[in-house]
Amino acid sequence: PEDLGESEGQTVSVPKVDEGTPVFRNIHFKNIICNGAKRAVRLVGLPEMPVENISFTDVILSAQTGFECLYAKDGQITNVKVIPQAGNVFGVIDRSNVTIQKAFCPAGANPFLMVSGIKTTGIRLVDTDISKAVKDMVFEKDANTEAVLIQPR
């Protein structure tokens, strides 16, 4: 399904972690250029086993929709340029401890960052100028505005 995050008043059933639970961690994407994709990135872990320590560095993506992460933790997005035709540039859903550093904000981005889910915490925007966005951030599905910290250079 398109929207896998928890809705207000609705919870996701989380299976018990066992030997059959897949583990995805320590994956690094670097020096990638993609033009004309349907979706820039859709990184989806499991509620019981988030993808962990995923990084994107020096990446340029032009796509119909932006960069979305769901059920993930401890990520790093550095020097990434995402140019979606519509919607948010970055979306984080039930994600923790991600740093978006030196990211490009296209003029008219609406919004630059969509934050969703009560479990989303520790999102850091570092050295990223979001002044060209029509709307810098949107918070949905019980996301806390304190989940995002903006750090200038």
Backbone as JSON Lines, residues from 0, in Angstrom:
{"i":0,"aa":"P","n":[0.82,-1.2,0.0],"ca":[0.0,0.0,0.0],"c":[0.86,1.25,0.0]}
{"i":1,"aa":"E","n":[0.31,2.32,-0.49],"ca":[1.05,3.58,-0.56],"c":[1.34,4.15,0.82]}
{"i":2,"aa":"D","n":[0.35,4.15,1.71],"ca":[0.53,4.76,3.02],"c":[0.64,3.67,4.07]}
{"i":3,"aa":"L","n":[1.85,3.36,4.48],"ca":[2.06,2.3,5.44],"c":[2.2,2.81,6.87]}
{"i":4,"aa":"G","n":[2.26,4.11,7.05],"ca":[2.45,4.7,8.38],"c":[1.2,4.58,9.23]}
{"i":5,"aa":"E","n":[1.37,4.77,10.51],"ca":[0.24,4.71,11.43],"c":[-0.62,5.95,11.29]}
{"i":6,"aa":"S","n":[-1.91,5.75,11.26],"ca":[-2.86,6.86,11.23],"c":[-3.29,7.19,12.64]}
{"i":7,"aa":"E","n":[-3.82,8.39,12.79],"ca":[-4.32,8.81,14.09],"c":[-5.36,7.81,14.56]}
{"i":8,"aa":"G","n":[-5.17,7.28,15.77],"ca":[-6.12,6.33,16.34],"c":[-5.99,4.94,15.76]}
{"i":9,"aa":"Q","n":[-5.01,4.69,14.92],"ca":[-4.83,3.4,14.27],"c":[-3.4,2.94,14.52]}
{"i":10,"aa":"T","n":[-3.2,1.68,14.8],"ca":[-1.86,1.17,15.01],"c":[-1.54,0.09,13.99]}
{"i":11,"aa":"V","n":[-0.26,-0.12,13.76],"ca":[0.2,-1.16,12.86],"c":[0.53,-2.37,13.7]}
{"i":12,"aa":"S","n":[0.05,-3.53,13.3],"ca":[0.36,-4.77,14.01],"c":[1.83,-5.09,13.79]}
{"i":13,"aa":"V","n":[2.57,-5.27,14.86],"ca":[4.01,-5.51,14.77],"c":[4.31,-6.95,15.18]}
{"i":14,"aa":"P","n":[4.71,-7.78,14.21],"ca":[5.04,-9.17,14.54],"c":[6.28,-9.25,15.42]}
{"i":15,"aa":"K","n":[6.42,-10.35,16.1],"ca":[7.58,-10.59,16.94],"c":[8.8,-10.87,16.05]}
{"i":16,"aa":"V","n":[9.94,-10.3,16.43],"ca":[11.18,-10.54,15.7],"c":[11.65,-11.96,15.99]}
{"i":17,"aa":"D","n":[11.96,-12.71,14.92],"ca":[12.49,-14.06,15.08],"c":[13.52,-14.32,13.99]}
{"i":18,"aa":"E","n":[13.99,-15.56,13.85],"ca":[15.04,-15.87,12.87],"c":[14.6,-15.65,11.43]}
{"i":19,"aa":"G","n":[13.3,-15.53,11.19],"ca":[12.8,-15.28,9.84],"c":[12.67,-13.8,9.49]}
{"i":20,"aa":"T","n":[12.92,-12.93,10.46],"ca":[12.79,-11.48,10.21],"c":[14.01,-10.99,9.43]}
{"i":21,"aa":"P","n":[13.8,-10.4,8.26],"ca":[14.95,-9.9,7.49],"c":[15.58,-8.68,8.16]}
{"i":22,"aa":"V","n":[16.89,-8.53,7.98],"ca":[17.63,-7.41,8.52],"c":[18.36,-6.71,7.36]}
{"i":23,"aa":"F","n":[18.11,-5.42,7.21],"ca":[18.79,-4.62,6.19],"c":[19.48,-3.47,6.9]}
{"i":24,"aa":"R","n":[20.81,-3.44,6.83],"ca":[21.56,-2.37,7.48],"c":[22.9,-2.16,6.78]}
{"i":25,"aa":"N","n":[23.48,-0.98,7.08],"ca":[24.81,-0.64,6.55],"c":[24.86,-0.69,5.02]}
{"i":26,"aa":"I","n":[23.93,0.03,4.4],"ca":[23.88,0.11,2.94],"c":[24.16,1.55,2.55]}
{"i":27,"aa":"H","n":[25.03,1.75,1.58],"ca":[25.48,3.1,1.24],"c":[25.37,3.33,-0.27]}
{"i":28,"aa":"F","n":[24.69,4.41,-0.64],"ca":[24.51,4.8,-2.03],"c":[25.32,6.07,-2.27]}
{"i":29,"aa":"K","n":[26.14,6.08,-3.32],"ca":[27.01,7.23,-3.54],"c":[27.19,7.47,-5.04]}
{"i":30,"aa":"N","n":[27.29,8.78,-5.4],"ca":[27.56,9.18,-6.78],"c":[26.53,8.61,-7.77]}
{"i":31,"aa":"I","n":[25.26,8.89,-7.53],"ca":[24.18,8.39,-8.37],"c":[23.46,9.57,-9.01]}
{"i":32,"aa":"I","n":[23.15,9.43,-10.3],"ca":[22.32,10.4,-11.01],"c":[21.19,9.63,-11.67]}
{"i":33,"aa":"C","n":[19.97,10.1,-11.45],"ca":[18.8,9.47,-12.06],"c":[17.86,10.56,-12.54]}
{"i":34,"aa":"N","n":[17.4,10.44,-13.78],"ca":[16.54,11.46,-14.35],"c":[15.29,10.79,-14.92]}
{"i":35,"aa":"G","n":[14.11,11.24,-14.45],"ca":[12.85,10.76,-15.02],"c":[12.25,9.55,-14.35]}
{"i":36,"aa":"A","n":[12.64,9.26,-13.14],"ca":[12.07,8.12,-12.42],"c":[10.65,8.43,-11.95]}
{"i":37,"aa":"K","n":[9.88,7.4,-11.66],"ca":[8.54,7.6,-11.1],"c":[8.68,8.13,-9.67]}
{"i":38,"aa":"R","n":[9.59,7.56,-8.9],"ca":[9.79,7.94,-7.51],"c":[11.29,8.08,-7.26]}
{"i":39,"aa":"A","n":[11.7,9.14,-6.59],"ca":[13.13,9.34,-6.33],"c":[13.68,8.19,-5.49]}
{"i":40,"aa":"V","n":[13.12,7.99,-4.29],"ca":[13.52,6.89,-3.41],"c":[12.32,6.53,-2.54]}
{"i":41,"aa":"R","n":[12.11,5.27,-2.33],"ca":[11.13,4.79,-1.34],"c":[11.83,3.7,-0.56]}
{"i":42,"aa":"L","n":[12.3,4.06,0.6],"ca":[13.04,3.16,1.47],"c":[12.1,2.71,2.58]}
{"i":43,"aa":"V","n":[11.76,1.41,2.62],"ca":[10.76,0.92,3.56],"c":[11.31,-0.26,4.34]}
{"i":44,"aa":"G","n":[11.37,-0.09,5.66],"ca":[11.73,-1.2,6.53],"c":[10.47,-1.85,7.06]}
{"i":45,"aa":"L","n":[10.6,-2.59,8.12],"ca":[9.46,-3.24,8.77],"c":[9.22,-2.58,10.12]}
{"i":46,"aa":"P","n":[7.98,-2.52,10.59],"ca":[7.74,-1.94,11.91],"c":[8.57,-2.63,13.0]}
{"i":47,"aa":"E","n":[8.74,-3.93,12.88],"ca":[9.5,-4.68,13.9],"c":[11.0,-4.68,13.64]}
{"i":48,"aa":"M","n":[11.44,-4.32,12.44],"ca":[12.87,-4.31,12.12],"c":[13.14,-3.23,11.08]}
{"i":49,"aa":"P","n":[13.35,-2.0,11.56],"ca":[13.61,-0.9,10.62],"c":[14.9,-1.13,9.84]}
{"i":50,"aa":"V","n":[14.97,-0.58,8.63],"ca":[16.25,-0.56,7.94],"c":[17.14,0.37,8.75]}
{"i":51,"aa":"E","n":[18.43,0.08,8.78],"ca":[19.31,0.8,9.7],"c":[20.63,1.18,9.03]}
{"i":52,"aa":"N","n":[21.08,2.4,9.35],"ca":[22.36,2.91,8.88],"c":[22.45,2.89,7.35]}
{"i":53,"aa":"I","n":[21.5,3.56,6.74],"ca":[21.48,3.7,5.28],"c":[21.94,5.12,4.96]}
{"i":54,"aa":"S","n":[22.85,5.25,3.98],"ca":[23.31,6.59,3.63],"c":[23.21,6.83,2.13]}
{"i":55,"aa":"F","n":[22.95,8.09,1.8],"ca":[22.93,8.57,0.43],"c":[23.88,9.77,0.38]}
{"i":56,"aa":"T","n":[24.87,9.73,-0.51],"ca":[25.86,10.8,-0.61],"c":[26.08,11.15,-2.08]}
{"i":57,"aa":"D","n":[26.08,12.45,-2.36],"ca":[26.34,12.94,-3.72],"c":[25.4,12.29,-4.74]}
{"i":58,"aa":"V","n":[24.1,12.52,-4.52],"ca":[23.07,11.91,-5.35],"c":[22.19,13.01,-5.96]}
{"i":59,"aa":"I","n":[21.84,12.86,-7.23],"ca":[20.91,13.77,-7.92],"c":[19.78,12.93,-8.49]}
{"i":60,"aa":"L","n":[18.55,13.27,-8.09],"ca":[17.38,12.49,-8.51],"c":[16.28,13.42,-9.01]}
{"i":61,"aa":"S","n":[15.85,13.22,-10.23],"ca":[14.72,13.95,-10.78],"c":[13.62,12.91,-11.01]}
{"i":62,"aa":"A","n":[12.46,13.13,-10.38],"ca":[11.41,12.1,-10.42],"c":[10.03,12.73,-10.29]}
{"i":63,"aa":"Q","n":[9.01,11.92,-10.52],"ca":[7.64,12.4,-10.36],"c":[7.37,12.73,-8.9]}
{"i":64,"aa":"T","n":[7.85,11.88,-7.98],"ca":[7.67,12.13,-6.54],"c":[9.02,12.05,-5.84]}
{"i":65,"aa":"G","n":[9.06,12.55,-4.59],"ca":[10.31,12.72,-3.86],"c":[10.86,11.49,-3.17]}
{"i":66,"aa":"F","n":[11.66,11.76,-2.17],"ca":[12.45,10.8,-1.39],"c":[11.67,10.47,-0.13]}
{"i":67,"aa":"E","n":[11.31,9.2,0.07],"ca":[10.5,8.83,1.21],"c":[11.13,7.68,1.99]}
{"i":68,"aa":"C","n":[11.14,7.82,3.31],"ca":[11.68,6.78,4.18],"c":[10.62,6.39,5.22]}
{"i":69,"aa":"L","n":[10.43,5.12,5.4],"ca":[9.44,4.6,6.34],"c":[10.05,3.44,7.12]}
{"i":70,"aa":"Y","n":[9.9,3.46,8.42],"ca":[10.46,2.43,9.3],"c":[11.96,2.29,9.08]}
{"i":71,"aa":"A","n":[12.67,3.35,9.39],"ca":[14.12,3.37,9.22],"c":[14.75,4.13,10.38]}
{"i":72,"aa":"K","n":[16.0,3.86,10.66],"ca":[16.7,4.6,11.72],"c":[18.17,4.76,11.37]}
{"i":73,"aa":"D","n":[18.75,5.79,11.97],"ca":[20.18,6.06,11.85],"c":[20.63,6.22,10.4]}
{"i":74,"aa":"G","n":[20.05,7.19,9.7],"ca":[20.4,7.42,8.31],"c":[21.1,8.74,8.1]}
{"i":75,"aa":"Q","n":[21.79,8.84,6.99],"ca":[22.53,10.05,6.63],"c":[22.26,10.35,5.16]}
{"i":76,"aa":"I","n":[21.78,11.56,4.9],"ca":[21.53,12.03,3.53],"c":[22.39,13.27,3.36]}
{"i":77,"aa":"T","n":[23.44,13.17,2.52],"ca":[24.42,14.25,2.4],"c":[24.6,14.66,0.94]}
{"i":78,"aa":"N","n":[24.49,15.96,0.71],"ca":[24.69,16.51,-0.63],"c":[23.8,15.81,-1.65]}
{"i":79,"aa":"V","n":[22.51,15.78,-1.33],"ca":[21.53,15.12,-2.19],"c":[20.6,16.18,-2.78]}
{"i":80,"aa":"K","n":[20.38,16.05,-4.07],"ca":[19.49,16.96,-4.8],"c":[18.33,16.13,-5.34]}
{"i":81,"aa":"V","n":[17.13,16.37,-4.77],"ca":[15.92,15.69,-5.21],"c":[15.02,16.73,-5.85]}
{"i":82,"aa":"I","n":[14.6,16.48,-7.08],"ca":[13.72,17.41,-7.79],"c":[12.44,16.66,-8.18]}
{"i":83,"aa":"P","n":[11.43,16.71,-7.3],"ca":[10.17,16.04,-7.63],"c":[9.28,16.95,-8.5]}
{"i":84,"aa":"Q","n":[8.49,16.34,-9.37],"ca":[7.54,17.11,-10.17],"c":[6.39,17.6,-9.28]}
{"i":85,"aa":"A","n":[6.07,16.84,-8.24],"ca":[4.98,17.21,-7.34],"c":[5.24,16.65,-5.95]}
{"i":86,"aa":"G","n":[4.65,17.3,-4.96],"ca":[4.73,16.82,-3.58],"c":[6.01,17.2,-2.87]}
{"i":87,"aa":"N","n":[6.2,16.56,-1.72],"ca":[7.34,16.88,-0.88],"c":[8.66,16.41,-1.51]}
{"i":88,"aa":"V","n":[9.74,17.1,-1.12],"ca":[11.07,16.69,-1.55],"c":[11.52,15.49,-0.73]}
{"i":89,"aa":"F","n":[11.4,15.6,0.6],"ca":[11.73,14.5,1.5],"c":[10.53,14.2,2.38]}
{"i":90,"aa":"G","n":[10.3,12.92,2.63],"ca":[9.25,12.5,3.55],"c":[9.82,11.47,4.52]}
{"i":91,"aa":"V","n":[9.59,11.68,5.8],"ca":[10.03,10.72,6.81],"c":[8.81,10.28,7.61]}
{"i":92,"aa":"I","n":[8.62,8.98,7.69],"ca":[7.46,8.4,8.35],"c":[7.95,7.36,9.35]}
{"i":93,"aa":"D","n":[7.62,7.57,10.62],"ca":[8.05,6.64,11.67],"c":[9.54,6.31,11.52]}
{"i":94,"aa":"R","n":[10.32,7.36,11.41],"ca":[11.76,7.25,11.21],"c":[12.48,7.95,12.35]}
{"i":95,"aa":"S","n":[13.62,7.44,12.77],"ca":[14.36,8.08,13.84],"c":[15.83,8.27,13.47]}
{"i":96,"aa":"N","n":[16.36,9.36,13.97],"ca":[17.79,9.67,13.86],"c":[18.3,9.69,12.42]}
{"i":97,"aa":"V","n":[17.81,10.67,11.68],"ca":[18.3,10.86,10.32],"c":[18.81,12.29,10.19]}
{"i":98,"aa":"T","n":[19.93,12.42,9.49],"ca":[20.5,13.73,9.23],"c":[20.41,14.0,7.73]}
{"i":99,"aa":"I","n":[19.81,15.13,7.4],"ca":[19.77,15.61,6.02],"c":[20.7,16.81,5.98]}
{"i":100,"aa":"Q","n":[21.83,16.65,5.29],"ca":[22.87,17.66,5.32],"c":[23.21,18.13,3.9]}
{"i":101,"aa":"K","n":[23.3,19.44,3.74],"ca":[23.65,20.05,2.45],"c":[22.73,19.56,1.33]}
{"i":102,"aa":"A","n":[21.44,19.44,1.65],"ca":[20.48,19.03,0.64],"c":[20.04,20.23,-0.18]}
{"i":103,"aa":"F","n":[19.67,20.0,-1.41],"ca":[19.19,21.05,-2.31],"c":[17.69,21.2,-2.14]}
{"i":104,"aa":"C","n":[17.24,22.44,-2.05],"ca":[15.81,22.73,-1.97],"c":[15.39,23.43,-3.26]}
{"i":105,"aa":"P","n":[14.64,22.72,-4.11],"ca":[14.22,23.36,-5.36],"c":[13.23,24.49,-5.09]}
{"i":106,"aa":"A","n":[13.29,25.53,-5.91],"ca":[12.35,26.64,-5.78],"c":[10.93,26.11,-5.94]}
{"i":107,"aa":"G","n":[10.06,26.52,-5.04],"ca":[8.66,26.11,-5.11],"c":[8.34,24.79,-4.44]}
{"i":108,"aa":"A","n":[9.32,24.17,-3.78],"ca":[9.06,22.9,-3.09],"c":[7.89,23.08,-2.12]}
{"i":109,"aa":"N","n":[6.96,22.12,-2.13],"ca":[5.77,22.27,-1.3],"c":[5.26,20.93,-0.79]}
{"i":110,"aa":"P","n":[5.75,20.52,0.37],"ca":[6.77,21.13,1.21],"c":[8.15,20.54,0.91]}
{"i":111,"aa":"F","n":[9.17,21.1,1.55],"ca":[10.5,20.51,1.45],"c":[10.53,19.21,2.24]}
{"i":112,"aa":"L","n":[10.0,19.22,3.46],"ca":[10.04,18.05,4.33],"c":[8.66,17.75,4.89]}
{"i":113,"aa":"M","n":[8.2,16.51,4.69],"ca":[6.96,16.03,5.28],"c":[7.35,15.05,6.39]}
{"i":114,"aa":"V","n":[6.89,15.34,7.6],"ca":[7.19,14.51,8.76],"c":[5.88,13.87,9.22]}
{"i":115,"aa":"S","n":[5.87,12.56,9.34],"ca":[4.64,11.86,9.66],"c":[4.88,10.76,10.69]}
{"i":116,"aa":"G","n":[3.94,10.61,11.59],"ca":[3.98,9.51,12.55],"c":[4.54,9.92,13.9]}
{"i":117,"aa":"I","n":[3.87,9.44,14.93],"ca":[4.25,9.78,16.3],"c":[5.64,9.25,16.67]}
{"i":118,"aa":"K","n":[6.11,8.23,15.96],"ca":[7.41,7.62,16.27],"c":[8.58,8.34,15.59]}
{"i":119,"aa":"T","n":[8.29,9.35,14.8],"ca":[9.37,10.06,14.1],"c":[10.07,11.01,15.07]}
{"i":120,"aa":"T","n":[11.37,10.82,15.24],"ca":[12.19,11.63,16.15],"c":[13.59,11.8,15.58]}
{"i":121,"aa":"G","n":[14.28,12.82,16.08],"ca":[15.7,12.98,15.78],"c":[16.02,13.28,14.33]}
{"i":122,"aa":"I","n":[15.18,14.09,13.67],"ca":[15.44,14.48,12.29],"c":[16.23,15.79,12.34]}
{"i":123,"aa":"R","n":[17.39,15.83,11.69],"ca":[18.24,17.01,11.7],"c":[18.44,17.52,10.28]}
{"i":124,"aa":"L","n":[18.14,18.8,10.09],"ca":[18.46,19.48,8.83],"c":[19.71,20.3,9.09]}
{"i":125,"aa":"V","n":[20.81,19.96,8.46],"ca":[22.09,20.61,8.71],"c":[22.58,21.28,7.43]}
{"i":126,"aa":"D","n":[22.92,22.57,7.55],"ca":[23.49,23.3,6.42],"c":[22.66,23.14,5.15]}
{"i":127,"aa":"T","n":[21.33,23.24,5.32],"ca":[20.39,23.09,4.21],"c":[19.51,24.32,4.15]}
{"i":128,"aa":"D","n":[19.58,25.04,3.04],"ca":[18.79,26.26,2.86],"c":[17.42,25.87,2.3]}
{"i":129,"aa":"I","n":[16.37,26.02,3.12],"ca":[15.02,25.67,2.69],"c":[14.17,26.91,2.4]}
{"i":130,"aa":"S","n":[14.84,28.05,2.22],"ca":[14.12,29.31,2.03],"c":[13.38,29.39,0.68]}
{"i":131,"aa":"K","n":[13.75,28.58,-0.3],"ca":[13.09,28.62,-1.6],"c":[11.79,27.81,-1.62]}
{"i":132,"aa":"A","n":[11.52,27.08,-0.56],"ca":[10.3,26.26,-0.5],"c":[9.07,27.13,-0.28]}
{"i":133,"aa":"V","n":[7.97,26.77,-0.91],"ca":[6.69,27.43,-0.65],"c":[6.32,27.19,0.81]}
{"i":134,"aa":"K","n":[6.51,25.96,1.25],"ca":[6.29,25.57,2.65],"c":[7.48,24.71,3.05]}
{"i":135,"aa":"D","n":[8.12,25.06,4.17],"ca":[9.32,24.33,4.56],"c":[9.02,22.93,5.09]}
{"i":136,"aa":"M","n":[8.05,22.81,6.02],"ca":[7.75,21.51,6.63],"c":[6.26,21.35,6.87]}
{"i":137,"aa":"V","n":[5.82,20.1,6.81],"ca":[4.45,19.73,7.14],"c":[4.53,18.57,8.11]}
{"i":138,"aa":"F","n":[3.72,18.62,9.16],"ca":[3.68,17.56,10.17],"c":[2.32,16.89,10.12]}
{"i":139,"aa":"E","n":[2.31,15.55,9.96],"ca":[1.07,14.79,9.82],"c":[1.04,13.62,10.8]}
{"i":140,"aa":"K","n":[-0.16,13.08,10.98],"ca":[-0.38,11.86,11.76],"c":[0.35,11.88,13.1]}
{"i":141,"aa":"D","n":[0.05,12.89,13.9],"ca":[0.58,13.04,15.25],"c":[2.09,13.26,15.34]}
{"i":142,"aa":"A","n":[2.72,13.64,14.25],"ca":[4.16,13.95,14.29],"c":[4.38,15.19,15.16]}
{"i":143,"aa":"N","n":[5.43,15.17,15.93],"ca":[5.76,16.25,16.85],"c":[6.68,17.25,16.15]}
{"i":144,"aa":"T","n":[6.35,18.53,16.26],"ca":[7.19,19.56,15.63],"c":[8.61,19.57,16.2]}
{"i":145,"aa":"E","n":[8.77,19.05,17.41],"ca":[10.11,18.98,18.02],"c":[10.93,17.82,17.48]}
{"i":146,"aa":"A","n":[10.36,17.04,16.57],"ca":[11.08,15.92,15.96],"c":[12.18,16.4,15.02]}
{"i":147,"aa":"V","n":[12.06,17.67,14.57],"ca":[13.02,18.21,13.59],"c":[13.84,19.33,14.24]}
{"i":148,"aa":"L","n":[15.14,19.24,14.05],"ca":[16.06,20.27,14.52],"c":[16.77,20.85,13.3]}
{"i":149,"aa":"I","n":[16.71,22.16,13.14],"ca":[17.38,22.83,12.04],"c":[18.69,23.41,12.56]}
{"i":150,"aa":"Q","n":[19.8,22.98,11.96],"ca":[21.13,23.44,12.35],"c":[21.8,24.13,11.18]}
{"i":151,"aa":"P","n":[22.06,25.45,11.3],"ca":[22.8,26.11,10.23],"c":[24.25,25.62,10.23]}
{"i":152,"aa":"R","n":[25.01,26.1,9.29],"ca":[26.42,25.68,9.19],"c":[27.11,25.64,10.5]}
